[in-house]
Amino acid sequence: MATNRTLTMIKPNAVEKGYVGAMLEKITASGFKIVALKMTQLTLTDAQEFYAVHEGKPFYEFLCEFMSSGPIVAAILEKENAVEDFRTLVGATNPEEAAEGTLRKLYGETVSLNSVHGSDSDDNARIESSFHFSRREVFK
Ligand code: ADP
Ligand code: MG
């Protein structure tokens, strides 16, 4: 069953560059409602768990080190067709290939430092949301 919710993380490079406000504005202006929100920092172990599906890939170690290198902003977003529509707003993994107006085109630097995460399925949205948020931190 579709949950109409997705999980996003504004990645350390985008937080460091001061893009949090602009990115949240773009996200809400695109029709997503923020139902959970926090600034936090992953430990290396957290990042390895979050990205376990990529273990063994050449970029895995750098990805986990980068994602635990500084604060991130995590949020649960609600909208009809949230997972797919948010992936569209995020754009391609490589900012150079991302469509005009997408978050990665606007705020991404490189394929590694692409500014934002978006869940790729309803199942992963649920898993990733409970990774970051307790029930008391999620609102209607
Ligand atoms: P997406 O974030 O678009 O779903 P993936 O799930 O394939 O992309 O990869 C997770 C993250 O790993 C990407 O957002 C990016 O930060 C990093 N990554 C993916 N592919 C590469 C690559 N070829 N080189 C460096 N980093 C990569
Ligand atoms: Mg992915």
Short mmCIF file of C-alpha atoms and ligand atoms in Angstrom, two decimals:
data_model
loop_
_atom_site.label_atom_id
_atom_site.label_comp_id
_atom_site.label_asym_id
_atom_site.label_seq_id
_atom_site.Cartn_x
_atom_site.Cartn_y
_atom_site.Cartn_z
CA MET A 1 0.00 0.00 0.00
CA ALA A 2 1.33 3.46 -0.88
CA THR A 3 1.94 5.59 2.18
CA ASN A 4 2.15 8.96 0.40
CA ARG A 5 5.22 9.64 2.47
CA THR A 6 8.91 9.80 1.67
CA LEU A 7 12.12 10.41 3.58
CA THR A 8 14.63 13.07 2.60
CA MET A 9 18.02 14.10 3.90
CA ILE A 10 19.68 17.39 3.05
CA LYS A 11 23.29 16.22 2.84
CA PRO A 12 26.25 17.71 4.77
CA ASN A 13 27.58 19.77 1.85
CA ALA A 14 24.23 21.49 1.32
CA VAL A 15 23.81 22.18 5.05
CA GLU A 16 27.36 23.58 5.17
CA LYS A 17 26.63 25.86 2.21
CA GLY A 18 23.54 27.31 3.89
CA TYR A 19 21.00 25.83 1.46
CA VAL A 20 18.62 24.35 4.06
CA GLY A 21 16.09 27.19 3.98
CA ALA A 22 16.02 27.45 0.20
CA MET A 23 15.71 23.69 -0.24
CA LEU A 24 12.86 23.36 2.28
CA GLU A 25 11.12 26.30 0.59
CA LYS A 26 11.43 24.60 -2.81
CA ILE A 27 10.16 21.32 -1.33
CA THR A 28 7.07 22.86 0.31
CA ALA A 29 6.39 25.08 -2.72
CA SER A 30 6.32 21.86 -4.78
CA GLY A 31 3.41 20.55 -2.71
CA PHE A 32 5.13 18.46 -0.04
CA LYS A 33 4.03 18.86 3.57
CA ILE A 34 6.73 18.44 6.22
CA VAL A 35 5.43 16.00 8.84
CA ALA A 36 8.77 15.42 10.62
CA LEU A 37 11.97 17.48 10.64
CA LYS A 38 15.32 17.46 12.43
CA MET A 39 18.95 18.49 12.18
CA THR A 40 21.19 15.62 13.23
CA GLN A 41 24.54 14.01 12.49
CA LEU A 42 25.00 10.37 11.53
CA THR A 43 27.82 8.33 13.01
CA LEU A 44 29.88 6.33 10.53
CA THR A 45 28.04 3.21 11.72
CA ASP A 46 24.66 4.92 11.17
CA ALA A 47 25.63 5.84 7.61
CA GLN A 48 26.90 2.31 6.91
CA GLU A 49 23.55 0.93 8.09
CA PHE A 50 21.48 3.50 6.18
CA TYR A 51 23.38 2.79 2.93
CA ALA A 52 23.95 -0.95 3.52
CA VAL A 53 22.32 -1.73 0.15
CA HIS A 54 25.35 -0.09 -1.52
CA GLU A 55 27.97 -2.04 0.46
CA GLY A 56 30.74 -3.26 -1.85
CA LYS A 57 30.21 -0.55 -4.47
CA PRO A 58 33.24 1.63 -5.22
CA PHE A 59 31.60 4.74 -3.80
CA TYR A 60 30.28 3.13 -0.57
CA GLU A 61 33.15 4.04 1.77
CA PHE A 62 33.34 7.65 0.64
CA LEU A 63 29.54 7.94 0.78
CA CYS A 64 29.41 6.76 4.40
CA GLU A 65 32.33 8.97 5.44
CA PHE A 66 30.81 11.97 3.70
CA MET A 67 27.30 11.41 5.07
CA SER A 68 28.70 11.27 8.62
CA SER A 69 31.08 14.22 8.14
CA GLY A 70 28.71 16.94 9.36
CA PRO A 71 25.12 17.77 10.22
CA ILE A 72 22.28 16.80 7.92
CA VAL A 73 18.61 17.74 7.92
CA ALA A 74 16.22 14.79 7.80
CA ALA A 75 12.52 15.15 7.03
CA ILE A 76 9.45 13.07 6.30
CA LEU A 77 7.43 14.57 3.46
CA GLU A 78 3.79 13.92 2.69
CA LYS A 79 2.11 14.26 -0.70
CA GLU A 80 0.08 12.06 -2.99
CA ASN A 81 2.58 9.85 -4.87
CA ALA A 82 5.31 11.19 -2.56
CA VAL A 83 8.15 8.79 -3.38
CA GLU A 84 7.97 9.16 -7.15
CA ASP A 85 7.16 12.87 -7.18
CA PHE A 86 10.00 13.63 -4.78
CA ARG A 87 12.48 11.65 -6.90
CA THR A 88 11.38 13.85 -9.80
CA LEU A 89 11.98 16.99 -7.73
CA VAL A 90 15.38 15.64 -6.59
CA GLY A 91 16.60 14.89 -10.12
CA ALA A 92 19.22 12.46 -11.44
CA THR A 93 21.94 11.12 -9.11
CA ASN A 94 24.57 13.11 -11.01
CA PRO A 95 23.75 16.85 -10.81
CA GLU A 96 25.24 17.30 -14.29
CA GLU A 97 22.50 15.03 -15.66
CA ALA A 98 19.72 16.43 -13.47
CA ALA A 99 16.89 18.35 -15.15
CA GLU A 100 16.63 22.13 -14.81
CA GLY A 101 14.86 23.22 -11.65
CA THR A 102 15.57 20.01 -9.72
CA LEU A 103 17.18 20.14 -6.27
CA ARG A 104 20.33 18.40 -7.47
CA LYS A 105 20.65 20.71 -10.47
CA LEU A 106 20.20 23.75 -8.22
CA TYR A 107 22.18 22.67 -5.17
CA GLY A 108 24.27 19.59 -6.06
CA GLU A 109 27.99 19.83 -6.75
CA THR A 110 29.11 16.37 -7.91
CA VAL A 111 27.65 12.86 -8.04
CA SER A 112 29.04 12.29 -4.53
CA LEU A 113 28.02 15.69 -3.17
CA ASN A 114 24.61 15.80 -4.78
CA SER A 115 22.92 17.71 -1.93
CA VAL A 116 19.89 15.55 -1.15
CA HIS A 117 18.55 12.03 -0.59
CA GLY A 118 15.09 10.76 -1.50
CA SER A 119 13.66 7.29 -0.76
CA ASP A 120 13.33 5.05 -3.81
CA SER A 121 10.25 3.02 -2.76
CA ASP A 122 7.39 3.06 -0.27
CA ASP A 123 9.03 0.22 1.66
CA ASN A 124 12.33 2.09 1.93
CA ALA A 125 10.49 5.31 2.82
CA ARG A 126 9.02 3.48 5.82
CA ILE A 127 12.33 1.89 6.82
CA GLU A 128 14.27 5.15 6.41
CA SER A 129 11.62 7.18 8.25
CA SER A 130 11.78 4.94 11.29
CA PHE A 131 15.58 5.01 11.08
CA HIS A 132 15.47 8.78 11.73
CA PHE A 133 12.24 9.43 13.64
CA SER A 134 10.40 8.00 16.61
CA ARG A 135 6.58 7.95 16.56
CA ARG A 136 6.41 11.04 18.76
CA GLU A 137 8.43 13.03 16.20
CA VAL A 138 6.04 12.42 13.31
CA PHE A 139 2.96 14.62 12.87
CA LYS A 140 -0.16 14.69 10.73
P1 ADP B 1 20.21 8.08 -5.52
O1 ADP B 1 20.65 8.91 -4.32
O2 ADP B 1 19.95 8.93 -6.72
O3 ADP B 1 19.09 7.14 -5.19
P2 ADP B 1 21.95 5.78 -5.38
O4 ADP B 1 20.96 5.19 -4.44
O5 ADP B 1 22.37 4.98 -6.55
O6 ADP B 1 21.46 7.20 -5.94
O7 ADP B 1 23.28 6.15 -4.59
C1 ADP B 1 23.21 6.67 -3.27
C2 ADP B 1 24.19 7.82 -3.17
O8 ADP B 1 25.51 7.33 -3.41
C3 ADP B 1 24.00 8.92 -4.22
O9 ADP B 1 23.04 9.88 -3.86
C4 ADP B 1 25.40 9.53 -4.26
O10 ADP B 1 25.61 10.38 -3.14
C5 ADP B 1 26.27 8.30 -4.10
N1 ADP B 1 26.63 7.75 -5.41
C6 ADP B 1 25.87 7.00 -6.25
N2 ADP B 1 26.53 6.67 -7.38
C7 ADP B 1 27.76 7.23 -7.25
C8 ADP B 1 28.92 7.25 -8.07
N3 ADP B 1 28.95 6.65 -9.26
N4 ADP B 1 30.00 7.91 -7.62
C9 ADP B 1 30.00 8.54 -6.41
N5 ADP B 1 28.94 8.55 -5.58
C10 ADP B 1 27.84 7.91 -5.99
MG MG B 2 19.05 5.58 -3.80
#
